XYZ file of C-alpha atoms in Angstrom:
124
model
C 88.361 76.108 95.246
C 90.917 78.795 94.290
C 94.725 78.351 94.489
C 96.871 81.293 94.725
C 100.913 81.101 94.152
C 103.288 84.032 94.872
C 106.295 84.611 93.329
C 108.934 87.265 92.848
C 110.406 87.884 96.149
C 114.087 87.970 96.784
C 116.898 89.739 98.677
C 117.351 93.444 97.428
C 119.526 96.316 98.785
C 117.389 99.385 100.041
C 116.422 101.531 97.346
C 115.867 98.746 94.996
C 112.578 97.294 93.234
C 110.918 94.146 93.139
C 107.843 93.075 91.172
C 105.781 90.318 93.041
C 103.385 88.189 91.019
C 100.304 86.096 92.204
C 98.768 83.400 89.886
C 95.267 82.362 90.265
C 93.914 79.130 89.463
C 90.840 76.855 90.085
C 87.328 78.022 90.464
C 88.042 81.681 90.411
C 85.270 84.307 89.765
C 85.344 87.875 88.336
C 83.618 89.020 91.676
C 86.923 88.741 93.628
C 88.969 91.472 95.033
C 92.527 90.547 95.329
C 95.096 92.019 97.659
C 98.608 91.723 99.049
C 99.315 91.517 102.888
C 102.586 91.266 104.720
C 103.845 89.794 107.928
C 107.267 90.488 109.405
C 108.822 88.365 112.400
C 107.023 89.291 115.709
C 104.438 91.263 114.254
C 100.692 91.032 112.941
C 99.679 90.669 109.309
C 99.606 94.066 107.550
C 97.588 95.316 104.657
C 99.783 96.443 101.628
C 97.211 96.896 98.927
C 94.088 95.652 97.075
C 92.324 96.016 93.769
C 88.823 95.226 92.811
C 87.871 93.075 89.737
C 86.104 96.264 87.817
C 86.876 99.886 87.665
C 89.534 99.138 88.997
C 89.821 100.522 92.340
C 92.985 100.119 94.445
C 93.956 101.094 97.871
C 97.305 101.147 99.190
C 98.445 101.328 102.874
C 99.937 104.570 103.811
C 103.399 102.892 104.672
C 103.755 102.129 100.918
C 101.878 104.838 98.956
C 103.843 106.265 96.373
C 106.203 103.368 96.291
C 104.285 100.372 95.888
C 101.442 99.819 92.910
C 98.892 97.035 92.794
C 97.809 95.814 89.498
C 95.822 92.638 88.159
C 95.434 91.162 84.675
C 91.963 89.755 84.765
C 92.669 87.688 81.301
C 95.759 86.089 82.665
C 94.129 85.851 86.316
C 97.395 87.366 87.502
C 97.960 89.889 90.382
C 101.156 92.069 90.694
C 102.935 94.279 93.146
C 105.380 96.700 91.639
C 107.613 97.697 94.711
C 110.274 100.403 94.516
C 112.224 102.636 96.862
C 112.438 99.500 99.084
C 113.182 100.079 102.827
C 114.492 97.475 105.207
C 111.264 97.949 107.023
C 109.411 96.240 104.020
C 111.108 92.900 105.023
C 108.497 90.467 105.284
C 106.593 87.273 103.678
C 104.101 88.831 101.293
C 100.798 87.181 100.856
C 98.549 87.199 98.035
C 94.704 87.065 98.847
C 91.334 86.926 96.956
C 87.865 86.957 98.055
C 84.443 88.325 97.383
C 84.966 91.351 99.611
C 82.077 93.738 99.741
C 83.818 96.428 101.451
C 86.721 97.159 103.625
C 89.452 95.831 101.504
C 92.118 96.277 104.035
C 90.624 93.866 106.372
C 92.215 90.590 106.088
C 89.233 88.760 107.288
C 87.237 89.491 104.225
C 89.324 87.246 101.843
C 88.474 83.701 101.465
C 91.766 82.465 99.682
C 95.320 82.896 100.606
C 98.913 81.929 99.042
C 101.565 80.483 100.853
C 103.656 83.768 100.692
C 106.999 85.043 99.387
C 109.915 86.352 101.292
C 110.930 89.784 100.544
C 114.096 90.897 102.440
C 115.640 94.408 102.172
C 119.222 95.030 103.309
C 120.677 98.398 104.208
């Protein structure tokens, strides 16, 4: 079993920055890819960014490309999302995910473990 715990969310003005963190614990594997997804009220869960264990290979959604950067520290079992130039439309609950994803990093169904989420609110 793997447990994921997000932190770093909060309230920020448009144009500001936040850094989200996700701590992994339990029976983790170095085969796990990790990702960030978000869900706004009334909308479906949306892919934000993902990163593989090795390489690393990263992927970012078009809506956040150039503004958000995903990274991981394998030794510390930590995942990060550095968010800059935040927009009101970035407001959502952000979820950390992990799993043995063979392909399709943007597909939420490929992930086995999920955190409870952290709220990000961007005011204008």
